[in-house]
PDB file of C-alpha atoms in Angstrom:
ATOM      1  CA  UNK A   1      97.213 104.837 113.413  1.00  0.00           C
ATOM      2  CA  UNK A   2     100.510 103.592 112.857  1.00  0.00           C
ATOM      3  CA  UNK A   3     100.719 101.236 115.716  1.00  0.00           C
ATOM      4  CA  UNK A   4      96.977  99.796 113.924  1.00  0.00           C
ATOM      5  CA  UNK A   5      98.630  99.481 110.472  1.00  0.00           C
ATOM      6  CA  UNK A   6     101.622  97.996 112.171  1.00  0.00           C
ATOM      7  CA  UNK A   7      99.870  95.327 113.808  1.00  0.00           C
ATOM      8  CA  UNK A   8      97.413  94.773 111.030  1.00  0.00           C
ATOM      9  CA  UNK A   9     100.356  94.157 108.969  1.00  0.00           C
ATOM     10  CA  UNK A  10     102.021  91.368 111.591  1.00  0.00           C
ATOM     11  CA  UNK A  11      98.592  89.510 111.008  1.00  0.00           C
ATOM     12  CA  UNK A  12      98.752  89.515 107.723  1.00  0.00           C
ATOM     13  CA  UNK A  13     102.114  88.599 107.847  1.00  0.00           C
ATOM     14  CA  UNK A  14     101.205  85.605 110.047  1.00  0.00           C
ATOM     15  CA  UNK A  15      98.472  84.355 108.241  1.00  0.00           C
ATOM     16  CA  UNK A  16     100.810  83.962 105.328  1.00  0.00           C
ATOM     17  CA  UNK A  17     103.032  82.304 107.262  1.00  0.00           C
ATOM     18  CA  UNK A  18     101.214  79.359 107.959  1.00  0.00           C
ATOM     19  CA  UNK A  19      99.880  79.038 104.214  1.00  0.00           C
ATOM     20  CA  UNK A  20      96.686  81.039 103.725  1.00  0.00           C
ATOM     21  CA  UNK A  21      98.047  82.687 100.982  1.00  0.00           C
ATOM     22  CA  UNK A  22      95.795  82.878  97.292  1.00  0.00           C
ATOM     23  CA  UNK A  23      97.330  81.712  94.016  1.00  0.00           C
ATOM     24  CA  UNK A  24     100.343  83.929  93.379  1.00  0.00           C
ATOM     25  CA  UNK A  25     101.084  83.195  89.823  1.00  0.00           C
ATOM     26  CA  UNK A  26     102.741  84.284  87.527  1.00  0.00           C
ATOM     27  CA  UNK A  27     106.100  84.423  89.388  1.00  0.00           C
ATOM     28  CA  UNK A  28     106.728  81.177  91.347  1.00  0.00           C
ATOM     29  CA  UNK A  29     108.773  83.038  93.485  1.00  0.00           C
ATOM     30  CA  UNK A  30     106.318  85.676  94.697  1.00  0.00           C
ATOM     31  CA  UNK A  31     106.998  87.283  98.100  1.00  0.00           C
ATOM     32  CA  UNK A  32     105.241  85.441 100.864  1.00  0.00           C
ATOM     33  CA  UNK A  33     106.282  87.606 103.433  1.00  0.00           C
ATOM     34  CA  UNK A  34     107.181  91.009 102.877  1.00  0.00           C
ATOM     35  CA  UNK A  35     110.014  92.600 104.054  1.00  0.00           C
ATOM     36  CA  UNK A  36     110.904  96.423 103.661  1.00  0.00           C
ATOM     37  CA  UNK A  37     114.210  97.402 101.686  1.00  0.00           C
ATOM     38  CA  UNK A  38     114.857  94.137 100.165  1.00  0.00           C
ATOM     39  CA  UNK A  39     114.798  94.270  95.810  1.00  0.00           C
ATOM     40  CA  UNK A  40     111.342  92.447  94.446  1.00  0.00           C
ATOM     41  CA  UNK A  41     110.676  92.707  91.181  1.00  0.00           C
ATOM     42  CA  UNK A  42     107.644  93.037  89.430  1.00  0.00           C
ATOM     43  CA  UNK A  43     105.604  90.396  88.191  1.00  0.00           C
ATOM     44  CA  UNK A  44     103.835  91.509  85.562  1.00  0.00           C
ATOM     45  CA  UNK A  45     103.914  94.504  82.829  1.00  0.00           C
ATOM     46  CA  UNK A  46     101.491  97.395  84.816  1.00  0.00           C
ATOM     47  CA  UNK A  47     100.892 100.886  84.072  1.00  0.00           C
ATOM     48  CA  UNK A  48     101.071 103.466  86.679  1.00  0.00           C
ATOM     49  CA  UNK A  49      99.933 106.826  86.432  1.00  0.00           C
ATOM     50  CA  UNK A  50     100.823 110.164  88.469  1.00  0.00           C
ATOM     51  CA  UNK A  51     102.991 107.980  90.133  1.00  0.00           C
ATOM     52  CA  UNK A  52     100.292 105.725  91.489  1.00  0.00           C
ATOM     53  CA  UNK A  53      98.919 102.276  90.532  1.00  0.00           C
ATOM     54  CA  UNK A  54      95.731 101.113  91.688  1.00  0.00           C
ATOM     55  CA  UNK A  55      95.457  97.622  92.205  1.00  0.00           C
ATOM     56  CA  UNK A  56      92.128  97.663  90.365  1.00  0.00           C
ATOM     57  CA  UNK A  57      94.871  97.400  87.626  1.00  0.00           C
ATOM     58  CA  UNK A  58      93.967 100.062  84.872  1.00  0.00           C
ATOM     59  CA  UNK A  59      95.688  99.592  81.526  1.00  0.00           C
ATOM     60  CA  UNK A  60      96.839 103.449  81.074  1.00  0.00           C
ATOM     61  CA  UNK A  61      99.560 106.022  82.012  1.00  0.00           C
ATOM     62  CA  UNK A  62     103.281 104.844  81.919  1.00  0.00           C
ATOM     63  CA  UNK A  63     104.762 101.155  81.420  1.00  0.00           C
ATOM     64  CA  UNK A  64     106.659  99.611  84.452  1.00  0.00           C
ATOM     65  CA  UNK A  65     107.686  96.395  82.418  1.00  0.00           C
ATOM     66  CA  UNK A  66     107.632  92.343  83.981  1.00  0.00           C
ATOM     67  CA  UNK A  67     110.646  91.900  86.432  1.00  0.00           C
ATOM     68  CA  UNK A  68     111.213  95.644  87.057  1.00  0.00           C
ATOM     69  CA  UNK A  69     113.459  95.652  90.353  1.00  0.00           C
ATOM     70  CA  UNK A  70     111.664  97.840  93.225  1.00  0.00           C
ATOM     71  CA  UNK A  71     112.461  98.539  96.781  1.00  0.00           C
ATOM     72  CA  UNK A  72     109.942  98.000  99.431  1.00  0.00           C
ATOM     73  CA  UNK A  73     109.824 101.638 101.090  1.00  0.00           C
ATOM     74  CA  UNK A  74     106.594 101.179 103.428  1.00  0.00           C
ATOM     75  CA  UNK A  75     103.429  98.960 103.244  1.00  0.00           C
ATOM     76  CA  UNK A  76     100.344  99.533 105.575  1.00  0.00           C
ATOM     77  CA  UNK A  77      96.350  98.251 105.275  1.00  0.00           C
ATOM     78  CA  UNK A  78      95.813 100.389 102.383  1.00  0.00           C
ATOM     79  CA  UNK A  79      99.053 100.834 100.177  1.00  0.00           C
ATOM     80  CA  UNK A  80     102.833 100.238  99.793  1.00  0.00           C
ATOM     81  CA  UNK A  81     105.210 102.945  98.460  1.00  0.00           C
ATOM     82  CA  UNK A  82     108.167 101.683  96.245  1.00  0.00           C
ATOM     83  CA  UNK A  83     111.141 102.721  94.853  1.00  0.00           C
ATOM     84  CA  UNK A  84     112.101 101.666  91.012  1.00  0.00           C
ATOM     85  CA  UNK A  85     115.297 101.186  90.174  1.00  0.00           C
ATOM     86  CA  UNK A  86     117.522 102.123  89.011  1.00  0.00           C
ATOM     87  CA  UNK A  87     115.353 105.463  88.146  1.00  0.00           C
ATOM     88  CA  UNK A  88     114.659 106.058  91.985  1.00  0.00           C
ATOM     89  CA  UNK A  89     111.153 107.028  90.745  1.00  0.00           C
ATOM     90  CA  UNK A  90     108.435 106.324  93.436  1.00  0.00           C
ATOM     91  CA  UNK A  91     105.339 105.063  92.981  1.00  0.00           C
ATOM     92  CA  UNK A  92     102.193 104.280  95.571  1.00  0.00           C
ATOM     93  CA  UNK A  93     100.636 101.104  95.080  1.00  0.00           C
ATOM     94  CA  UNK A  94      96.794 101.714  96.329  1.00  0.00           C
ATOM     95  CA  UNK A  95      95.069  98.416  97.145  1.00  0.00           C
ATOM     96  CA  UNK A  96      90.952  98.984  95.882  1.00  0.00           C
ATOM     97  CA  UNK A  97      90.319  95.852  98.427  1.00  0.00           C
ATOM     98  CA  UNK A  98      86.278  96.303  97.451  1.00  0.00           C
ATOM     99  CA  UNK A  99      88.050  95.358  93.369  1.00  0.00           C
ATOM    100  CA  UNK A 100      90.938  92.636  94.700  1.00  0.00           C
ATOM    101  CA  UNK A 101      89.188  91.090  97.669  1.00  0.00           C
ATOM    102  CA  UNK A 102      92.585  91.076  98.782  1.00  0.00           C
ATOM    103  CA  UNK A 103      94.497  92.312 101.870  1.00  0.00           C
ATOM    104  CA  UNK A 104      97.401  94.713 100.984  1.00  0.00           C
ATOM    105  CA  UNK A 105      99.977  91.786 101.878  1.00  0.00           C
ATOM    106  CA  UNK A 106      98.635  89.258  99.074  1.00  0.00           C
ATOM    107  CA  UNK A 107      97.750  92.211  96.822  1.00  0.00           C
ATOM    108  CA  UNK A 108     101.931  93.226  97.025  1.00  0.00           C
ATOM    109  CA  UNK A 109     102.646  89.982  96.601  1.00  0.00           C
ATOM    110  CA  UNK A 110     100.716  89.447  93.208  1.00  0.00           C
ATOM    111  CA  UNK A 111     102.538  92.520  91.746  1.00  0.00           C
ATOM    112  CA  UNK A 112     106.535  92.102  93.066  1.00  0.00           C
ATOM    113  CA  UNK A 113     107.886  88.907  94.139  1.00  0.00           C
ATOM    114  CA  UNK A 114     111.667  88.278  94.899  1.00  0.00           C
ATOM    115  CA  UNK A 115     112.637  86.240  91.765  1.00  0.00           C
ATOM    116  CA  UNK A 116     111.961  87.595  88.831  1.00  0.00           C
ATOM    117  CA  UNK A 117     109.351  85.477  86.229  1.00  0.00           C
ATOM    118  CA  UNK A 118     111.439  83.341  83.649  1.00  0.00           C
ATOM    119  CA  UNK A 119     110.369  84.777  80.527  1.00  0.00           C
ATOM    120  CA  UNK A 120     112.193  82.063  78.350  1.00  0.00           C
ATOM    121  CA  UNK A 121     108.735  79.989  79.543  1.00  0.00           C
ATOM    122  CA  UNK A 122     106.635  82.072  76.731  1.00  0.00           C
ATOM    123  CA  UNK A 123     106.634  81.776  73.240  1.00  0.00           C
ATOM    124  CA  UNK A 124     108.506  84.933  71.484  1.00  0.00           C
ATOM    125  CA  UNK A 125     105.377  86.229  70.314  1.00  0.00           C
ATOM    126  CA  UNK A 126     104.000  86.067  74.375  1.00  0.00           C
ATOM    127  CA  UNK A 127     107.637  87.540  75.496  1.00  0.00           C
ATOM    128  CA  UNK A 128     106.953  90.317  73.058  1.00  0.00           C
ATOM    129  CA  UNK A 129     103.420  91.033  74.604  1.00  0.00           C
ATOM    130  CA  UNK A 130     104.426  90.816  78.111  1.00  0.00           C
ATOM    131  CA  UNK A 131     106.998  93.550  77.720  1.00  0.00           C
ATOM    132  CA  UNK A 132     104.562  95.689  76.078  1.00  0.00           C
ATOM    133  CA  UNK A 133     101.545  95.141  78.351  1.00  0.00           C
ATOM    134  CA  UNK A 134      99.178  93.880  76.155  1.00  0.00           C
ATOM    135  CA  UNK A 135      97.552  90.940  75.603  1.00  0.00           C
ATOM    136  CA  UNK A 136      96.914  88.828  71.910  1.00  0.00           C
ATOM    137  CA  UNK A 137      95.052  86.082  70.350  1.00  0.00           C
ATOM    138  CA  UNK A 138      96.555  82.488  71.495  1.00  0.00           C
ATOM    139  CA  UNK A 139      98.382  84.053  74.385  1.00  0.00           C
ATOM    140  CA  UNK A 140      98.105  81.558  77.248  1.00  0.00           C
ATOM    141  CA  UNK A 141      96.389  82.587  80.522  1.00  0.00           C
ATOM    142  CA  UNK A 142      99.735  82.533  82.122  1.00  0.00           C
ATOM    143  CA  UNK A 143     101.482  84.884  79.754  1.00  0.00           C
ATOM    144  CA  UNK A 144      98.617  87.041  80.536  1.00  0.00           C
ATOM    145  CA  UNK A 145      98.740  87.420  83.869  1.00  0.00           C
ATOM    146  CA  UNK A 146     102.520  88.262  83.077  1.00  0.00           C
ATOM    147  CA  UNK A 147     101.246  90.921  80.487  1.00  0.00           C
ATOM    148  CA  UNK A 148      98.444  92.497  82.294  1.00  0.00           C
ATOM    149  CA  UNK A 149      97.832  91.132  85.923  1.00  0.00           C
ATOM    150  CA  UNK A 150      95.324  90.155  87.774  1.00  0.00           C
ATOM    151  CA  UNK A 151      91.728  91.035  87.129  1.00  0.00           C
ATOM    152  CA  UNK A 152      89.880  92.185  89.692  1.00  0.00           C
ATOM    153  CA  UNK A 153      88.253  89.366  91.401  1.00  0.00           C
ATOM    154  CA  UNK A 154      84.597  91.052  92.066  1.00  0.00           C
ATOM    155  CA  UNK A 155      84.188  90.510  88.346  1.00  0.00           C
ATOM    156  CA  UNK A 156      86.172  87.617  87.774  1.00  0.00           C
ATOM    157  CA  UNK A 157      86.702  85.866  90.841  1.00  0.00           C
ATOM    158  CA  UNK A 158      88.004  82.717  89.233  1.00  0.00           C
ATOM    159  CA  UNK A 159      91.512  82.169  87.329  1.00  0.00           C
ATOM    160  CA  UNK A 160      89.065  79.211  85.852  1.00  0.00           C
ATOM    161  CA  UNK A 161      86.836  81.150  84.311  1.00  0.00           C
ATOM    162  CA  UNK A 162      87.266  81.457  80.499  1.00  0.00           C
ATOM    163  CA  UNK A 163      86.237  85.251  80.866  1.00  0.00           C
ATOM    164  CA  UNK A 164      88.663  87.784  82.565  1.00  0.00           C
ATOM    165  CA  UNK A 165      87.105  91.456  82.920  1.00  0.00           C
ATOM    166  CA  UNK A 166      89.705  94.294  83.012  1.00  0.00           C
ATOM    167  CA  UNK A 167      89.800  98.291  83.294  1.00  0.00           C
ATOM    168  CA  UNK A 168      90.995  99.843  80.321  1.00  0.00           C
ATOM    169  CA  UNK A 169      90.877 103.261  82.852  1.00  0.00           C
ATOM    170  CA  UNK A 170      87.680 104.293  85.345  1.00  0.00           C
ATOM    171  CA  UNK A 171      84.998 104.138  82.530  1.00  0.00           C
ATOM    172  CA  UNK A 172      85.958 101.268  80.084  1.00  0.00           C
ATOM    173  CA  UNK A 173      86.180  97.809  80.576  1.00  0.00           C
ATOM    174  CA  UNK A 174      87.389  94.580  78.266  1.00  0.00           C
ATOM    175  CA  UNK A 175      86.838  91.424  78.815  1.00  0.00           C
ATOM    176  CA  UNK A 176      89.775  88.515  78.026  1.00  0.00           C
ATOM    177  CA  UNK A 177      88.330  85.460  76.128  1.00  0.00           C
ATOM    178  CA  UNK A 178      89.659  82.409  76.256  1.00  0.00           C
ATOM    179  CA  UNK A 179      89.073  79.174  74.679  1.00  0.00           C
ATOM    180  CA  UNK A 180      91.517  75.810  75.738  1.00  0.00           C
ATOM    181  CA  UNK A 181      93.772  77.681  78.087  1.00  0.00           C
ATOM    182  CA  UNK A 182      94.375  80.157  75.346  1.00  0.00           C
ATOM    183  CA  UNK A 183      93.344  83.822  73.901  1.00  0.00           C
ATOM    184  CA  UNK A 184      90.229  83.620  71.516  1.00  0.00           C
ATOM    185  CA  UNK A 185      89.506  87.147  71.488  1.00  0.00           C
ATOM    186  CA  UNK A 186      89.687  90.553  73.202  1.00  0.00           C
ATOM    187  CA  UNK A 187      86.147  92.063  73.309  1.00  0.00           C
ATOM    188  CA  UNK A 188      86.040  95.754  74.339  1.00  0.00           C
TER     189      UNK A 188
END
């Protein structure tokens, strides 16, 4: 099983290499390929809960704030186990690839990169939402993506769209409407 994983991951790795990687925003410096023990930082405000987040990205359980620095402990096909520092607290990142549509490599790199995201890009009001996790009216679809992260893509499986469907937790969703690039209104 290991050896499987192992080489999985080398594929993955390789495909990245040679620029088959999806849209990475919000951090420009996302992690193309990921390396084990080196600092990343997160790149947008998630919740985790038991010690595990799911990448189907539900908004409960306890804040990990935007460009939280985290240690790469392990990563296989179906999850990555990081440390956060400085608390030492770990926490299992399971990829829902069915949700993301993404391989465990991309999904990693959507949540920590190895710069973090320049917050002095958002307006104060945005800064103030990203380090809370939420989202607000007139927020632009960039400083959500820093508050919230990614919606799954088998519901929204365009950035484009003007209609991003999240998780609130397993039962409830809310949908993200926006109207010029911007926040129009949060329908749950």
């Amino acid at each position: 099983m290991f050896r499987k994983n192992y080489i999985l991951m080398l594929l993955c790795l390789a495909v990245l290499a040679v620029g088959c990687k999806k849209e990475l925003k919000p951090g420009e410096g996302a992690a193309a390929v990921v390396q084990p023990a080196q600092v990343y930082y997160t790149q947008f405000s998630l919740f985790q809960e038991q010690n595990r987040f799911r990448t189907t990205n539900y908004r409960k359980g306890q804040l990990i704030p935007i460009n939280t620095p985290v240690a790469l402990l392990s990563l296989n096909s179906d999850d990555a186990v990081l440390r956060v520092e400085p608390s030492g607290q770990l926490i299992t990142i399971e990829n829902v690839q069915k949700f993301t549509k993404d391989e465990m490599p991309i999904a990693f790199s959507k949540i920590a990169g190895t710069s973090k995201v320049d917050l002095n890009q958002f307006t104060a009001a945005e800064r103030e939402s990203i380090l809370a996790g939420q989202v607000k009216k007139d927020m632009s679809k960039k400083a959500v993506l820093a508050a919230i992260g990614y919606p799954p893509q088998h519901v929204t499986p365009s950035l484009d769209s003007d209609d991003w469907t999240y998780w609130s937790n397993l039962f409830n969703r809310f949908v993200v409407k926006f109207k010029n690039g911007k926040v129009d209104n949060i329908v749950e």
